[in-house]
GROMACS .gro file of N, CA, C and O in nm:
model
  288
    1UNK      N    1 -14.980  20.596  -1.330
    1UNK     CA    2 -14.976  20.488  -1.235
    1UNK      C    3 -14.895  20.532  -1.112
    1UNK      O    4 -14.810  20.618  -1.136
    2UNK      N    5 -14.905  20.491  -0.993
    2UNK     CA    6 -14.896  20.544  -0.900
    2UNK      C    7 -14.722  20.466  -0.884
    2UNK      O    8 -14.694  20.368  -0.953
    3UNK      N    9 -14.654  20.507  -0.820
    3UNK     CA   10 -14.545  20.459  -0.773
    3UNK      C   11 -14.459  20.502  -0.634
    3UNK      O   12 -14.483  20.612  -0.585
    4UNK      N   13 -14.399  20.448  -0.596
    4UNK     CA   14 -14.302  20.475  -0.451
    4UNK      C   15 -14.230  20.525  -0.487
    4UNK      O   16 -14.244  20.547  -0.607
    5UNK      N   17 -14.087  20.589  -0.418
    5UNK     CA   18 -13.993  20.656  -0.395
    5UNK      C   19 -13.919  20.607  -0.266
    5UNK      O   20 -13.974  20.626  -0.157
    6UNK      N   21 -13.806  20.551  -0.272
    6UNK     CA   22 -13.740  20.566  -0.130
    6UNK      C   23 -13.567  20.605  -0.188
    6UNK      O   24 -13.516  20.575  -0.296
    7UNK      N   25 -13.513  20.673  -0.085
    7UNK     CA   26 -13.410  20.785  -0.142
    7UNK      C   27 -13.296  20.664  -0.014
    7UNK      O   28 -13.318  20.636   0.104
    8UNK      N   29 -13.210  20.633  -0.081
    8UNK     CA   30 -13.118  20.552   0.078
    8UNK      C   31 -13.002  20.632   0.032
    8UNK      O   32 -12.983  20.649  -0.088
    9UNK      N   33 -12.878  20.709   0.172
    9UNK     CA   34 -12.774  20.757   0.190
    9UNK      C   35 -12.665  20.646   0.306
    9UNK      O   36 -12.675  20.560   0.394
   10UNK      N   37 -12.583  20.711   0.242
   10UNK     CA   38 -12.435  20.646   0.327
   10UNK      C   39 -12.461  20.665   0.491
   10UNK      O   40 -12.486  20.776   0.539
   11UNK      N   41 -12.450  20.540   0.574
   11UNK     CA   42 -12.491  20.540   0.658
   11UNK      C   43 -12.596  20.482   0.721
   11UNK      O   44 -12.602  20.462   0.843
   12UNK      N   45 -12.673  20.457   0.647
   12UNK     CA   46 -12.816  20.464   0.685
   12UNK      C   47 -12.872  20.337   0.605
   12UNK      O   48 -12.854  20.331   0.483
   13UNK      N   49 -12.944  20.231   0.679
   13UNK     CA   50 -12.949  20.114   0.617
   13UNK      C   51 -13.129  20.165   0.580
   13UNK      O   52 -13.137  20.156   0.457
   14UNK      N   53 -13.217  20.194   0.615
   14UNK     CA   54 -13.303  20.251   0.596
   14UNK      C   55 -13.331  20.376   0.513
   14UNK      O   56 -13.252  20.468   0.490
   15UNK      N   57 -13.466  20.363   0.470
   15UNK     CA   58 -13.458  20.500   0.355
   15UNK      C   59 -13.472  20.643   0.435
   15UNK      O   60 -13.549  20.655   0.531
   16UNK      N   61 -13.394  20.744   0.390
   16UNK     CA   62 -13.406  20.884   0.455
   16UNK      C   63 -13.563  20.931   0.434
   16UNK      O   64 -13.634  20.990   0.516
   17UNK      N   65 -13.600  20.884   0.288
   17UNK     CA   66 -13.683  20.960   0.248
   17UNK      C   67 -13.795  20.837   0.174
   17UNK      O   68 -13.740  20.793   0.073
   18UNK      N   69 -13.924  20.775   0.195
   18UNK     CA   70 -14.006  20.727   0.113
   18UNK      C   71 -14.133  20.802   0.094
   18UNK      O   72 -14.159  20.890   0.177
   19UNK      N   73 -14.219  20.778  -0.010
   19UNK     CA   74 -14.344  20.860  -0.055
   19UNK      C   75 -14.375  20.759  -0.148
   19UNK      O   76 -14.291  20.685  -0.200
   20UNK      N   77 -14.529  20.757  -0.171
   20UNK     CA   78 -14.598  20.696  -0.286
   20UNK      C   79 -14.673  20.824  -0.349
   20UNK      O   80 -14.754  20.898  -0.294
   21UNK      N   81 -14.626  20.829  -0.473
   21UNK     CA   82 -14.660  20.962  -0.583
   21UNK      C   83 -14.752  20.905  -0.679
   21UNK      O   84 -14.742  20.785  -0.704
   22UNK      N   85 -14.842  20.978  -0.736
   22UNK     CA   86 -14.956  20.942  -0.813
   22UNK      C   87 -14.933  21.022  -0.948
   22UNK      O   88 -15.026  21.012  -1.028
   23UNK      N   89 -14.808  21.113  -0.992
   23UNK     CA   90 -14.828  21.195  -1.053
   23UNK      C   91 -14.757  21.222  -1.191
   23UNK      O   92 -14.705  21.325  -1.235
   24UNK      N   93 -14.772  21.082  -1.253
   24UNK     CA   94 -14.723  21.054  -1.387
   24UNK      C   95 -14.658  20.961  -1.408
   24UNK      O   96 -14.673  20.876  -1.320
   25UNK      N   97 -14.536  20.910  -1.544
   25UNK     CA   98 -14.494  20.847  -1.549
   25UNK      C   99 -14.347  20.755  -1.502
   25UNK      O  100 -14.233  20.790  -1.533
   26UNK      N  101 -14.363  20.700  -1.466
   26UNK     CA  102 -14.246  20.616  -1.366
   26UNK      C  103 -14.079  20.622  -1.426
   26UNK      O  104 -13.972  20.622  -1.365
   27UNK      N  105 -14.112  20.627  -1.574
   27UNK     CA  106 -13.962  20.630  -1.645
   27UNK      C  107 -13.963  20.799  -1.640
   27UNK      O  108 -13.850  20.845  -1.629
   28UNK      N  109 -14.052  20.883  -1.644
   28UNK     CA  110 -13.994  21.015  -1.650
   28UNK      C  111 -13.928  21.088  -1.521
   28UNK      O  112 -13.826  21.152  -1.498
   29UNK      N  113 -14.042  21.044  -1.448
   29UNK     CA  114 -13.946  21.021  -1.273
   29UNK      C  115 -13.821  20.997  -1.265
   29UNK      O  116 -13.734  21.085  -1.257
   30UNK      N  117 -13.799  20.859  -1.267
   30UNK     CA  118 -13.648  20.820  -1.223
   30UNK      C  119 -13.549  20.880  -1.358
   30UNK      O  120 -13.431  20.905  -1.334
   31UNK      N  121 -13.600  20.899  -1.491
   31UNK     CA  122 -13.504  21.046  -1.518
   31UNK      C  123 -13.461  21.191  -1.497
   31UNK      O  124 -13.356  21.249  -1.526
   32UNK      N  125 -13.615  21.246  -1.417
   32UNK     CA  126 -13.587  21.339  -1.358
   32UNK      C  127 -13.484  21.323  -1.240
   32UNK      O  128 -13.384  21.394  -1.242
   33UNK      N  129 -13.501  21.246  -1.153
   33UNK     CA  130 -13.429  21.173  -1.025
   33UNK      C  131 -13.245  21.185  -1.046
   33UNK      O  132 -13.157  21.227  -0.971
   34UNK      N  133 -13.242  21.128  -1.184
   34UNK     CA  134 -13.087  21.036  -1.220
   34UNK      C  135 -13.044  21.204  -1.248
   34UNK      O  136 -12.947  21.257  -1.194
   35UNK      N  137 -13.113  21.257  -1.317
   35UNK     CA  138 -13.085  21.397  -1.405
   35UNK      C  139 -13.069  21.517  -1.260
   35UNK      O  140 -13.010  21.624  -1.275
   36UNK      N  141 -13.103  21.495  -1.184
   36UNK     CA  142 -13.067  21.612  -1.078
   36UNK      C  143 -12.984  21.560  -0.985
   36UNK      O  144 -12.918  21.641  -0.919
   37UNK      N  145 -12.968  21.428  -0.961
   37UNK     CA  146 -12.860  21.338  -0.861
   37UNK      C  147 -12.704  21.406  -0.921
   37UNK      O  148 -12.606  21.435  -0.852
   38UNK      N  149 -12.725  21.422  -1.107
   38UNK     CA  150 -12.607  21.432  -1.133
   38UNK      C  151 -12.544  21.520  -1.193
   38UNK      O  152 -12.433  21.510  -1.246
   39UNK      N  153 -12.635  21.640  -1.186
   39UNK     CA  154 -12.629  21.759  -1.207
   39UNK      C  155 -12.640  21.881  -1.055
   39UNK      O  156 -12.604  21.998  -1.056
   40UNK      N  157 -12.684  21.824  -0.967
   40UNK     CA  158 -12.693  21.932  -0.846
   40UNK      C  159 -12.614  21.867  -0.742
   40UNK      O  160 -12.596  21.745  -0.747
   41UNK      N  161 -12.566  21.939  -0.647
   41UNK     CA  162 -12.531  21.921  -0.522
   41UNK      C  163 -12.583  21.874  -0.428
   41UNK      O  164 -12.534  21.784  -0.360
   42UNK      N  165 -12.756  21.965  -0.397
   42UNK     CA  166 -12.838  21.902  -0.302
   42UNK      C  167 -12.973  21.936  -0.389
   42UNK      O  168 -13.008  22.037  -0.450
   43UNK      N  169 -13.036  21.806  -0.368
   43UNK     CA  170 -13.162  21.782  -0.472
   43UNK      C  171 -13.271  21.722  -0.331
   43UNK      O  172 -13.263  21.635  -0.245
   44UNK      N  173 -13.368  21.826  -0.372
   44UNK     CA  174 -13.520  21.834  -0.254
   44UNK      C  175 -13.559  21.724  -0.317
   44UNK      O  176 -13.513  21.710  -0.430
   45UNK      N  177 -13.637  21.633  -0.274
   45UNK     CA  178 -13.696  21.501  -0.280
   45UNK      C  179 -13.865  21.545  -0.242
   45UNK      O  180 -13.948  21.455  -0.251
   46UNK      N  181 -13.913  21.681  -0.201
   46UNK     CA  182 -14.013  21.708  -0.095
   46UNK      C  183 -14.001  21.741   0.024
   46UNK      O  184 -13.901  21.787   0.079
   47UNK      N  185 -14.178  21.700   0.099
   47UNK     CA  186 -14.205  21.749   0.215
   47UNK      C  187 -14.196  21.636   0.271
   47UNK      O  188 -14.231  21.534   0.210
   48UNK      N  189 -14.143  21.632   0.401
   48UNK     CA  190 -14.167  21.513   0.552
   48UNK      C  191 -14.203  21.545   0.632
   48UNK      O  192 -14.129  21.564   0.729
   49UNK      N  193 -14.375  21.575   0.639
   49UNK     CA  194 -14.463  21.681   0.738
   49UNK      C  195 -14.401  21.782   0.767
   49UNK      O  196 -14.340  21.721   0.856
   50UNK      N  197 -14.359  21.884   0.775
   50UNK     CA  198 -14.352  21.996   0.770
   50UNK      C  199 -14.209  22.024   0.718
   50UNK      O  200 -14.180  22.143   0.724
   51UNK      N  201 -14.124  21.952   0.673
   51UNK     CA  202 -13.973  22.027   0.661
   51UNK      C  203 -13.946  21.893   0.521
   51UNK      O  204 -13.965  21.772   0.511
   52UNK      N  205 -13.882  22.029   0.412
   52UNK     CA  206 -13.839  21.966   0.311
   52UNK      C  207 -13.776  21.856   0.342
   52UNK      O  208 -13.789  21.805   0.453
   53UNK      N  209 -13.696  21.802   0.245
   53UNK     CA  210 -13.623  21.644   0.271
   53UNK      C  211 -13.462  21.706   0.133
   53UNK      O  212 -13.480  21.715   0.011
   54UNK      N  213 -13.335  21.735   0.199
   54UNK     CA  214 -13.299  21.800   0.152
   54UNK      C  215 -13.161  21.717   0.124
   54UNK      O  216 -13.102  21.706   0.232
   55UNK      N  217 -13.097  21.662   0.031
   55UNK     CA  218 -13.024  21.549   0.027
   55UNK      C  219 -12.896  21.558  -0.054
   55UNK      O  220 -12.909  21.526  -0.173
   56UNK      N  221 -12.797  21.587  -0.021
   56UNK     CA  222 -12.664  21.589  -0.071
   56UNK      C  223 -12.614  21.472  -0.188
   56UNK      O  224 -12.555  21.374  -0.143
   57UNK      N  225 -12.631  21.478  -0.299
   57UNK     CA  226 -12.615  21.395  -0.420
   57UNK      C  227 -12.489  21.312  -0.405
   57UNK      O  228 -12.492  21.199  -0.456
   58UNK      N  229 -12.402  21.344  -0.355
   58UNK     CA  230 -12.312  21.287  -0.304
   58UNK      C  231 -12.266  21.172  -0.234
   58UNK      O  232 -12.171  21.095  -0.250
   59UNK      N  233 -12.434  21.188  -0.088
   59UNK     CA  234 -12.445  21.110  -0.007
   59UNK      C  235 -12.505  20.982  -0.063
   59UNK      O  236 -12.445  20.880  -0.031
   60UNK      N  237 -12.620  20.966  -0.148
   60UNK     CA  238 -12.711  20.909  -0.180
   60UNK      C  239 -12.610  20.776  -0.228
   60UNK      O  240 -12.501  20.783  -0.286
   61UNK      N  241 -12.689  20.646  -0.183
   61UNK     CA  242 -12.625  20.563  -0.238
   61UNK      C  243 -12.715  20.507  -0.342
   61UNK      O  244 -12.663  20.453  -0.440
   62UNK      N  245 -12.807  20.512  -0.333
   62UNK     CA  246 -12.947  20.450  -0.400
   62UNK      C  247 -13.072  20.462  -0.387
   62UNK      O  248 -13.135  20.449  -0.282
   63UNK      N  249 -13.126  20.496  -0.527
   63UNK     CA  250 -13.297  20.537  -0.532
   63UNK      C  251 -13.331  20.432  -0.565
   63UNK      O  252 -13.273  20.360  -0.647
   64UNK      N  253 -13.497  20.390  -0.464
   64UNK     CA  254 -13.548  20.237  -0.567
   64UNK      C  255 -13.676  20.390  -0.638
   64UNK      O  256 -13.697  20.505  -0.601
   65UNK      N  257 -13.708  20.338  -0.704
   65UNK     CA  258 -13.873  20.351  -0.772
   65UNK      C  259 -13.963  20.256  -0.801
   65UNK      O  260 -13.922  20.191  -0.897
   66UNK      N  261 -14.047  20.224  -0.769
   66UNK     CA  262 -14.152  20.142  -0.760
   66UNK      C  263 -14.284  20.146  -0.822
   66UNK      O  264 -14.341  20.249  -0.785
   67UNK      N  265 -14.349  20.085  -0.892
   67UNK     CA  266 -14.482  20.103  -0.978
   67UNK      C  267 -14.582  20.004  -0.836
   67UNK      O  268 -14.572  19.894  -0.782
   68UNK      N  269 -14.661  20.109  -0.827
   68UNK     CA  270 -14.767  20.050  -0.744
   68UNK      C  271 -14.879  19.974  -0.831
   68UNK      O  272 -14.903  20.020  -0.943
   69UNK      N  273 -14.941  19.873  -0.793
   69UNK     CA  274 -15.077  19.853  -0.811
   69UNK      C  275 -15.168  19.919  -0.799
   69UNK      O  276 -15.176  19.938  -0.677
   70UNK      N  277 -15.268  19.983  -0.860
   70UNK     CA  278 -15.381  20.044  -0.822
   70UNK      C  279 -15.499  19.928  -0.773
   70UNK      O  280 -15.529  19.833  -0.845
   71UNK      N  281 -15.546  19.948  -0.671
   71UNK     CA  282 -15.686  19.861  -0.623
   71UNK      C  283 -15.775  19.953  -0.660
   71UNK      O  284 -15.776  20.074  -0.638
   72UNK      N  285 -15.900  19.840  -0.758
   72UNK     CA  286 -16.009  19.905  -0.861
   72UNK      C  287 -16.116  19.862  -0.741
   72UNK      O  288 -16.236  19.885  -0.754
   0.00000   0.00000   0.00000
């Protein structure tokens, strides 16, 4: 099921980083997510047209994750 991503840091009332991902499950995501927030320093989130999205674990104040609807 498809779901969102938006990454929010200190500072910044808006998300640094959003994407809608198609590419598995939503609880394994936001454990991968929680699991590198709190194990790495700076954790890639992806691409933002041409330049990674490169984010200091530190900074981050809050990930949402989101389960999209699919339209059949």
């Amino acid at each position: 099921m498809p779901y969102e991503i938006k990454v929010y840091v200190v500072g910044r009332e808006r998300p640094v980083y959003s994407s809608i991902r198609d590419d598995g499950d939503v609880n394994k995501a936001s454990k991968s997510i929680d699991g590198a927030l709190t194990e790495n320093k700076i954790v890639s989130f992806g691409l933002l047209k041409e330049d990674e999205v490169l984010v200091r674990s530190e900074n981050v104040t809050h990930v949402e994750i989101t389960e999209k609807e699919v339209d059949l």
